[in-house]
Coordinates of C-alpha atoms in Angstrom, one line a residue:
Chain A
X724 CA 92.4 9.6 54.9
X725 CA 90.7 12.0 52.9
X726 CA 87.0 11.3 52.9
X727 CA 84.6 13.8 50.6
X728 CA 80.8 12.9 51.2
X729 CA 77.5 14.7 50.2
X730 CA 74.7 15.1 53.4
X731 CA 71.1 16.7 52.2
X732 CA 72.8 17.8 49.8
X733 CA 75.8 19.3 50.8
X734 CA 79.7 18.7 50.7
X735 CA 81.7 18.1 53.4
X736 CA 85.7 17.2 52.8
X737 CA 87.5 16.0 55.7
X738 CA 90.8 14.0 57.4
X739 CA 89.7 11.2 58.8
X740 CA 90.9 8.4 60.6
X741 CA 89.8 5.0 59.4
X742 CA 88.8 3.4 62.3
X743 CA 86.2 6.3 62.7
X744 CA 82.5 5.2 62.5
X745 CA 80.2 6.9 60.1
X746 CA 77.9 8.1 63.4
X747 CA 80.8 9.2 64.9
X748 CA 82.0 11.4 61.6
X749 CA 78.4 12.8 61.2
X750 CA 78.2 13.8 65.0
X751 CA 81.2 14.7 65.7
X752 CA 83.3 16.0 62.7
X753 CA 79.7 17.6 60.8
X754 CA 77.9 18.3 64.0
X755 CA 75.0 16.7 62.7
X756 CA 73.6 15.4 65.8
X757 CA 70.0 14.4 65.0
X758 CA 70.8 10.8 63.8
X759 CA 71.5 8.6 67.4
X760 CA 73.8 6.4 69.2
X761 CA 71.7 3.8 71.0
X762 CA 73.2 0.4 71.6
X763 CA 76.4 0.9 69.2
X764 CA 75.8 -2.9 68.8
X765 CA 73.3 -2.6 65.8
X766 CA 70.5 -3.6 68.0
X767 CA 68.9 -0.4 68.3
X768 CA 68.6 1.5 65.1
X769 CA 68.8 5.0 66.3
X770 CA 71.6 5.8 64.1
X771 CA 70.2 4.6 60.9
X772 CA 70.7 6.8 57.8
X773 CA 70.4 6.7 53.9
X774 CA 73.7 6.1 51.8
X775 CA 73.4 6.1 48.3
X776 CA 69.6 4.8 48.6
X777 CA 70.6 2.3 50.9
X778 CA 68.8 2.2 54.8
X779 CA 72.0 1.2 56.9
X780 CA 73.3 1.8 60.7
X781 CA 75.9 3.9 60.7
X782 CA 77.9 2.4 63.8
X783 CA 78.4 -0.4 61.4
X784 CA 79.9 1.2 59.0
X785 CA 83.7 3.5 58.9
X786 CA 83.3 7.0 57.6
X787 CA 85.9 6.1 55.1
X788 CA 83.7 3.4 53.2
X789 CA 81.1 6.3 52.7
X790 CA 83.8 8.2 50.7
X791 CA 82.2 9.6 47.7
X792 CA 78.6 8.9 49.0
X793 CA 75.5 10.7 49.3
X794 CA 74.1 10.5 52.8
X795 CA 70.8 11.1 53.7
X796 CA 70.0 12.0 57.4
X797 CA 67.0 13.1 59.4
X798 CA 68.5 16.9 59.0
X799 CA 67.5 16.6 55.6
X800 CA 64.0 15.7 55.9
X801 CA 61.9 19.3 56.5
X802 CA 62.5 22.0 53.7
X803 CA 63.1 25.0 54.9
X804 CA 61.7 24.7 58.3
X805 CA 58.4 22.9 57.0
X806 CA 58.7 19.5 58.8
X807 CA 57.4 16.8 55.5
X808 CA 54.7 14.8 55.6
X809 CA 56.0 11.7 57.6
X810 CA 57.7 13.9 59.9
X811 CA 53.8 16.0 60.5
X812 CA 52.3 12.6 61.0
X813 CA 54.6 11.7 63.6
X814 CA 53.6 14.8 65.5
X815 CA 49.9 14.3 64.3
X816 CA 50.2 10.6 65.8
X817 CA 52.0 11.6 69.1
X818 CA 54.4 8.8 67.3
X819 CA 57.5 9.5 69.8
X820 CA 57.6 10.0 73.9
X821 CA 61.1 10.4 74.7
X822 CA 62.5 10.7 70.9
X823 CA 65.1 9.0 71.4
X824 CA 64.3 6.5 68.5
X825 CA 63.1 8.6 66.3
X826 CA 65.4 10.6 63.9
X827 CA 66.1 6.1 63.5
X828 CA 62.0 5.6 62.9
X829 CA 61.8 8.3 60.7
X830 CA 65.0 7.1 58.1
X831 CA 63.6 3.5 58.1
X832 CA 60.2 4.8 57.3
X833 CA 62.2 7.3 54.6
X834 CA 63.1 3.7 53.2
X835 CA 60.2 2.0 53.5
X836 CA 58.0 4.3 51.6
X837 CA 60.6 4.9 49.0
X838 CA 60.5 1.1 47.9
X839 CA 56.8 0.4 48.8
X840 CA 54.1 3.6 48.9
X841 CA 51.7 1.9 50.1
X842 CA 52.9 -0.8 52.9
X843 CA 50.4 -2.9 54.9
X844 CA 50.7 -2.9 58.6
X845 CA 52.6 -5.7 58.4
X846 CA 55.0 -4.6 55.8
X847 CA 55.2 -1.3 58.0
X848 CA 56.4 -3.4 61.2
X849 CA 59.1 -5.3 59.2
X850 CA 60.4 -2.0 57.9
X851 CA 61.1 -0.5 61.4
X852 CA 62.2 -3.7 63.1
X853 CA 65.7 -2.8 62.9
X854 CA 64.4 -0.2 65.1
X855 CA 63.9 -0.4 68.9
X856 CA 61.8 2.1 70.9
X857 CA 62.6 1.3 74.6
X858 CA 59.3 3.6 75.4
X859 CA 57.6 1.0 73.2
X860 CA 55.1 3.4 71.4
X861 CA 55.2 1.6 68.4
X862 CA 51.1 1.6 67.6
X863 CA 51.6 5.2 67.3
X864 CA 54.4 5.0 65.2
X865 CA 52.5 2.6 63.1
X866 CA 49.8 4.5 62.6
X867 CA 51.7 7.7 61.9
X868 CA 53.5 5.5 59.0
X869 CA 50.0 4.5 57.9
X870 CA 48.2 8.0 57.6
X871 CA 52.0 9.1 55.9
X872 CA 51.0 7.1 53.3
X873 CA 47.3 8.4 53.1
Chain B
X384 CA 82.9 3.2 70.8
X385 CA 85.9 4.1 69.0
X386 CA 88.0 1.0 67.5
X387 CA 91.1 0.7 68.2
X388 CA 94.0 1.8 65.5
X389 CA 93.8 0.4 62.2
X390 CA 94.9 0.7 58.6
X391 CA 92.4 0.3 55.8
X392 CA 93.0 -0.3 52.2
X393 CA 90.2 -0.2 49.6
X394 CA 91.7 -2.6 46.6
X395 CA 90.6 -2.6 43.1
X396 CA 90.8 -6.0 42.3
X397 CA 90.5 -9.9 43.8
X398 CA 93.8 -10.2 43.2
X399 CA 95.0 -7.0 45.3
X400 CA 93.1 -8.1 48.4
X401 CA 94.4 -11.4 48.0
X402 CA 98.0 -9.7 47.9
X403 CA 97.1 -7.4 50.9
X404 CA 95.7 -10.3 53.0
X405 CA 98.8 -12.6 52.5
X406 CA 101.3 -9.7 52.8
X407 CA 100.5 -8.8 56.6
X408 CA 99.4 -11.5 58.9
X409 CA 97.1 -8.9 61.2
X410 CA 95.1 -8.2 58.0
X411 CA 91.2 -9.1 57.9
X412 CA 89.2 -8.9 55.1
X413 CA 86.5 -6.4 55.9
X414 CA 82.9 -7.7 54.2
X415 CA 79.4 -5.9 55.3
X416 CA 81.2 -5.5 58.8
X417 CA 77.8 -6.2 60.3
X418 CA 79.6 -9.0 62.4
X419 CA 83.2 -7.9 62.3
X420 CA 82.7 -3.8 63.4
X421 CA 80.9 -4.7 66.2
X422 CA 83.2 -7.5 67.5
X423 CA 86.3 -4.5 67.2
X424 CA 84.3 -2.5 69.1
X425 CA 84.3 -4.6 71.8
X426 CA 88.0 -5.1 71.4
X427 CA 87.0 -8.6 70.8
X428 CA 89.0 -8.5 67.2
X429 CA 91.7 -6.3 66.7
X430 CA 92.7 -6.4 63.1
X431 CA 96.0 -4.4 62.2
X432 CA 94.5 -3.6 58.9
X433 CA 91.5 -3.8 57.0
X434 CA 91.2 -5.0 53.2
X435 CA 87.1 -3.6 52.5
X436 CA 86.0 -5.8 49.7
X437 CA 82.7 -3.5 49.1
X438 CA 83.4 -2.0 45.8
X439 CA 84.9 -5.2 44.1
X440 CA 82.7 -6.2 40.8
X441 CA 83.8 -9.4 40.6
X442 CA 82.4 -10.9 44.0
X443 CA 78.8 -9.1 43.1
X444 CA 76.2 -10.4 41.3
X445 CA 74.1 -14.0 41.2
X446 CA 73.6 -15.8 38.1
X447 CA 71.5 -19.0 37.0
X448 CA 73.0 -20.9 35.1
X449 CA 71.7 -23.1 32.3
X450 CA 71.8 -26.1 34.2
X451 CA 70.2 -24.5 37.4
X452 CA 73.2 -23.4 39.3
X453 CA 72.7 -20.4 41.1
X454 CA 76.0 -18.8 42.1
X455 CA 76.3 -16.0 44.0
X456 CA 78.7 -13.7 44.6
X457 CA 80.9 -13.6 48.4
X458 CA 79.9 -10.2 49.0
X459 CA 76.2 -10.2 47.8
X460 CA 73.7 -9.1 50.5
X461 CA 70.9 -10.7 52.1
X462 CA 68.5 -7.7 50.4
X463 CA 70.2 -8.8 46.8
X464 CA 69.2 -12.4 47.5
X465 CA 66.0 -11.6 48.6
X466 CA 65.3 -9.4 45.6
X467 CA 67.0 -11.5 43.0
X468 CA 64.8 -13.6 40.3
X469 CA 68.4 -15.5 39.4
X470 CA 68.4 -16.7 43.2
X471 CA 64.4 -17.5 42.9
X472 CA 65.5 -20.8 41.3
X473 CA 66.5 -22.3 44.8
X474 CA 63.8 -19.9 46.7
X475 CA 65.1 -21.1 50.5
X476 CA 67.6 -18.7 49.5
X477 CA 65.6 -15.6 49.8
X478 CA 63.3 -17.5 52.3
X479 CA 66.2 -17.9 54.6
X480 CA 67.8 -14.3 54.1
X481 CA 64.4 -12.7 54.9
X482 CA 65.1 -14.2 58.1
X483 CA 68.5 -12.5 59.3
X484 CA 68.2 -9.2 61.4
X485 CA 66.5 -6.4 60.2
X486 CA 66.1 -4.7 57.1
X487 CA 69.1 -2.0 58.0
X488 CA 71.5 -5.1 58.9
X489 CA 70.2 -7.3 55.2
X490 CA 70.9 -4.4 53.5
X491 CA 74.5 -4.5 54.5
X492 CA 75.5 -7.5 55.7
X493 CA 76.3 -10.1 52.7
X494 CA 76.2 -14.1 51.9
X495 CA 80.2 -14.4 51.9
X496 CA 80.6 -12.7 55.6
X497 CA 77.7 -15.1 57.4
X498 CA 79.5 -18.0 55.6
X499 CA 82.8 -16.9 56.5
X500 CA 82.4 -15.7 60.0
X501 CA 80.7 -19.4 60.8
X502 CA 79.3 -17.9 64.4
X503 CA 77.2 -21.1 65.3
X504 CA 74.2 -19.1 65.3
X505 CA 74.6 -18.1 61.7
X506 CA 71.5 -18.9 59.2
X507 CA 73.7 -19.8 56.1
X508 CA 76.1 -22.1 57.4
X509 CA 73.6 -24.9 57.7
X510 CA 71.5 -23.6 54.6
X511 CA 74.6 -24.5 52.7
X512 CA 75.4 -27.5 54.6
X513 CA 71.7 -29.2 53.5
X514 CA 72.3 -27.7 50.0
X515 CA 75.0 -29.4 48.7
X516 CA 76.8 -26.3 47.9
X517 CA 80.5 -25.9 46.6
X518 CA 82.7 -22.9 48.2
X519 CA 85.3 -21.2 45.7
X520 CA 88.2 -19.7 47.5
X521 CA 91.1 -18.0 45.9
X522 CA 94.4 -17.8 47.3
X523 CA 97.7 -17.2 46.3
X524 CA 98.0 -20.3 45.5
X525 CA 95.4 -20.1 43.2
X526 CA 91.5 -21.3 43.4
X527 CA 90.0 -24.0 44.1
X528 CA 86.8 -25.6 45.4
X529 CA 85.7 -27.3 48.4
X530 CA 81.9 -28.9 49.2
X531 CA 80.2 -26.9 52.0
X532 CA 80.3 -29.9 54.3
X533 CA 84.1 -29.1 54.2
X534 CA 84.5 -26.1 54.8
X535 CA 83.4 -25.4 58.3
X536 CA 86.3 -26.2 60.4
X537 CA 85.2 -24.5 63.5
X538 CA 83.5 -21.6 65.4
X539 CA 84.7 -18.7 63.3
X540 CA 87.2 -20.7 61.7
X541 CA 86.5 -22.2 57.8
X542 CA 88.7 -23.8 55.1
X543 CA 89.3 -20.1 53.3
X544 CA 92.6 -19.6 55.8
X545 CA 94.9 -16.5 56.0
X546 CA 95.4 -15.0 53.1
X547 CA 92.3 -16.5 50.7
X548 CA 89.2 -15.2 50.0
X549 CA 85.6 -16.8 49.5
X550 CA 84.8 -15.7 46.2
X551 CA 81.6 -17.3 45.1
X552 CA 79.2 -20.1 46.3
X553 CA 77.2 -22.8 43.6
X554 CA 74.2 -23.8 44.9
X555 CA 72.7 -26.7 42.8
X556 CA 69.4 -26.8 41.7
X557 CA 66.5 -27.6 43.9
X558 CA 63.0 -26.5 45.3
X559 CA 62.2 -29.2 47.9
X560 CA 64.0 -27.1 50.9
X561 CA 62.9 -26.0 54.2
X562 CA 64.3 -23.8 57.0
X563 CA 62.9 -23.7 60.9
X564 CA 64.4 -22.1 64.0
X565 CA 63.8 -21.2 67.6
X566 CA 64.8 -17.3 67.8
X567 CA 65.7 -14.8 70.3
X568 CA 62.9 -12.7 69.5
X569 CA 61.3 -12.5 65.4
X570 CA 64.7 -13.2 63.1
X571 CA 66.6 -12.6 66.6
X572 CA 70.1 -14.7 67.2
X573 CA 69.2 -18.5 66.6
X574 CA 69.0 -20.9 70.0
X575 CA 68.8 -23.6 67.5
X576 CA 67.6 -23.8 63.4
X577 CA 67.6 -26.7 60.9
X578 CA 67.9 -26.8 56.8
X579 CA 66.5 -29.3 55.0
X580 CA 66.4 -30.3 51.4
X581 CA 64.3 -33.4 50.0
X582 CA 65.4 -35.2 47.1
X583 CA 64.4 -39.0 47.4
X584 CA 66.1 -38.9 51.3
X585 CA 66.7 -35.8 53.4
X586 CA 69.3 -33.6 54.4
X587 CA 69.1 -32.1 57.5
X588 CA 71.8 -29.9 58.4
X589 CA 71.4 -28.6 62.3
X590 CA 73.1 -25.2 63.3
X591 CA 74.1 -24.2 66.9
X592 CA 74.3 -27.1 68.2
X593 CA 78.0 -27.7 67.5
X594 CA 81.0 -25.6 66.8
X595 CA 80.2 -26.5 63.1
X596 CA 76.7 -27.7 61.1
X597 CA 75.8 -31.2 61.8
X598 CA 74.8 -33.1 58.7
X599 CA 72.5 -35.8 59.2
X600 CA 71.2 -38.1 56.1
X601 CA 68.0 -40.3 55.9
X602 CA 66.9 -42.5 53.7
X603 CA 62.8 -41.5 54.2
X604 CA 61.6 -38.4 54.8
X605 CA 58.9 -39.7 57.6
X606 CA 58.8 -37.8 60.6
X607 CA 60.2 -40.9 62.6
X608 CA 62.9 -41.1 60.6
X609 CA 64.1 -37.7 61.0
X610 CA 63.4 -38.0 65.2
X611 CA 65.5 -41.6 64.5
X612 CA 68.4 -39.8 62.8
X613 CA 68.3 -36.9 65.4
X614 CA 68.2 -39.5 68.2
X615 CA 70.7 -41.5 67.2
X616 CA 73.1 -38.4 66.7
X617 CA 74.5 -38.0 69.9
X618 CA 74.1 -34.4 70.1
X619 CA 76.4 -32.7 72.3
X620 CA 75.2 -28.9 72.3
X621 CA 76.3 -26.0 74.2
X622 CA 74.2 -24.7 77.2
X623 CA 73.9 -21.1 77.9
X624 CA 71.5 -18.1 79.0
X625 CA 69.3 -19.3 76.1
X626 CA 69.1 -22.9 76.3
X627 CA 70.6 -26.0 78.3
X628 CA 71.9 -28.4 76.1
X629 CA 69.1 -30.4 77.1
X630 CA 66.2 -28.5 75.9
X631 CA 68.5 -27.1 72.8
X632 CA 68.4 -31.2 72.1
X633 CA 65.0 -31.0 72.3
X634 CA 64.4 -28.4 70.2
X635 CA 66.9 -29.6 67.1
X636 CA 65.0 -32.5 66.8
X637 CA 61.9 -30.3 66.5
X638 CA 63.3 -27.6 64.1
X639 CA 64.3 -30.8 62.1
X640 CA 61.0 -32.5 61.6
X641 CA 59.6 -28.8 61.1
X642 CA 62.6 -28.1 58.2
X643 CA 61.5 -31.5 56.7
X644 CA 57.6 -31.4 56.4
X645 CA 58.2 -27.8 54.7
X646 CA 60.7 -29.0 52.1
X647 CA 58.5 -31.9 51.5
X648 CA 55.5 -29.7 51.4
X649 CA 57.0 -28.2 48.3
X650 CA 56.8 -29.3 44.6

């Protein structure tokens, strides 16, 4: 099927095949490698990207349900080699050991200050609880969320 | 994991995916997949074809009605509960939604797919069980209506058979409701969970401890009325890595006297 999506902002038209998974098309077909496969059971968040506003996991979802969408990925955060603020607090915080999680952290927190600039620490942890880091260095992550917001 | 061959159509109406789901007898209907895409990933479903009912207008949107109804639409998600003043009439709604997953999984996964997939570790089967709620299907046959208590026929298996759709669930009006579970983990998989809504007696609906809800009915809403009713039930639940069946007994007669004193807490 053909599939015609826009990622950060650009188009990309291609063939697909239906039972293809939207992580799977990103990685694979657009070599966009920097959102994850974790689990591919849901669990772990890794792969989670924006489509058409909406925070989702993209191993739960077939590329051909994003036809016509406009995806938003963790390639699309830093402009023109300047990482944005969320990703600089991340650094600032030390908010990743192995990284593994993060391009997944750093969409959910995309979402989470998007709907709500100014989250509590409690409203931060239920906005990344879709999101497991198996190095479990979540205070950092928390408080690299936080200062974001400062 | 890559899913084994299928075909996927995108209809434009109801009636098309009714058409497309009768025609071929390998055909699921494809909802926020949150379930259903991970279960083909494991080859544990193997649809021939997929009918995707995102994009369909008519099984979006929640209204009140003037009488209090809420209805809401099969493929509204947990997020569009949560966020909806029409479903703030019956607020266990969005209390119970907030519940499932994680934000990523209630922003995809809808009301018509927990309903329909009736896992016995669901949240809304048993919600809808306790509130009295009536289930429209559409068929070729037609549409028609059955009461929630109905319409669970088994572990994954409800009264919308092969080729009908869930369209639409009426919850009636209400406040006095409560919700309590044991978890794996915050808003994990349920071990065991309980609805309840108040209205002179009690309804307690309890979920995972049988292939379907079990509705009990009292007549008082006293906390030994509730551990009568759950006594007297004969509970036969599964055991498993999570539970025994002995301490999931245990714990449905606790999430049910917890369900009750918070709808009873409420005015």
């Amino acid at each position: 099927m053909d599939v015609k999506v826009t990622v950060n902002g650009e188009t990309y038209e291609r063939d697909v095949e239906p039972r293809k998974l939207l992580i799977h098309f990103l990685r694979d077909d657009l070599d966009l490698t920097g959102s994850h496969i974790g689990c591919d059971t849901g669990n772990c968040g890794a792969c989670s990207v924006i489509v058409d506003g909406v925070l989702l996991k993209s191993c739960m979802m077939l590329a051909v349900q994003a036809d016509g969408a406009k995806i938003e990925t963790v390639e699309g955060l830093a402009r023109d080699g300047e990482l944005n603020g969320l990703q600089q607090a991340f650094s600032d915080h030390h908010a990743l050991q192995c990284g593994y999680c993060t391009p997944g952290m750093l969409m959910s927190a995309t979402a989470l200050l998007r709907a709500n600039p100014r989250p509590s620490e409690d409203e931060i942890r239920k906005g990344i609880q879709g999101n497991l880091c198996r190095c479990t260095g979540y205070v950092n992550i928390v408080d690299a969320i936080k200062a974001a917001t400062e | 994991m890559l899913l084994r061959e299928v075909e996927y159509a995108r209809p434009a109406s109801v009636q098309e995916a009714v058409r497309l789901l009768s025609d071929q007898e390998g055909a699921r209907a494809l909802a926020g997949g949150q379930t259903l895409i991970n279960v083909m990933k494991a080859r544990a479903a193997s649809p021939d074809a997929l009918v995707d009912l995102n994009g369909l207008d008519e099984l979006k949107g929640i209204d009140l009605g003037s009488d209090g109804t809420v209805t809401i639409g099969a493929m509204v998600t947990y997020s569009e509960v949560i966020g909806s003043a029409e479903a703030r009439a019956r607020p266990i709604l969005g209390e119970v939604c907030a519940q499932i997953a994680d934000v990523q999984v209630r922003n995809r996964g809808t009301v018509g797919g927990n309903v329909c997939s009736n896992d016995p570790t669901n949240h809304l089967p048993p919600l809808m069980v306790s509130l009295g709620a009536t289930m429209h299907i559409t068929g070729p046959g037609g549409e028609r209506t059955v009461p929630a208590e109905e319409f669970f026929l088994g572990v994954y298996m409800t009264a919308a058979g092969p080729g009908e759709l869930l369209t639409r669930i009426s919850v009636p009006p209400g406040k006095r409701d409560g919700f309590a579970s044991v978890a794996i983990g915050k808003d994990g998989t349920c071990i065991v969970n309980a609805a309840a809504s108040v209205n002179g007696g009690a309804r307690v609906a309890l979920g995972c401890v049988d292939a379907v809800p079990v509705l009990l009915k009292t007549d008082s809403v006293e906390e030994d009325a509730v551990r009568a009713a759950l006594q007297g039930a004969n509970l036969d639940p599964p055991s498993d890595v999570h539970a025994s069946a002995d301490y999931r007994r245990h714990l449905a007669e606790v999430v049910a006297v917890r369900a009750v004193a918070q709808a009873r807490g409420k005015s």
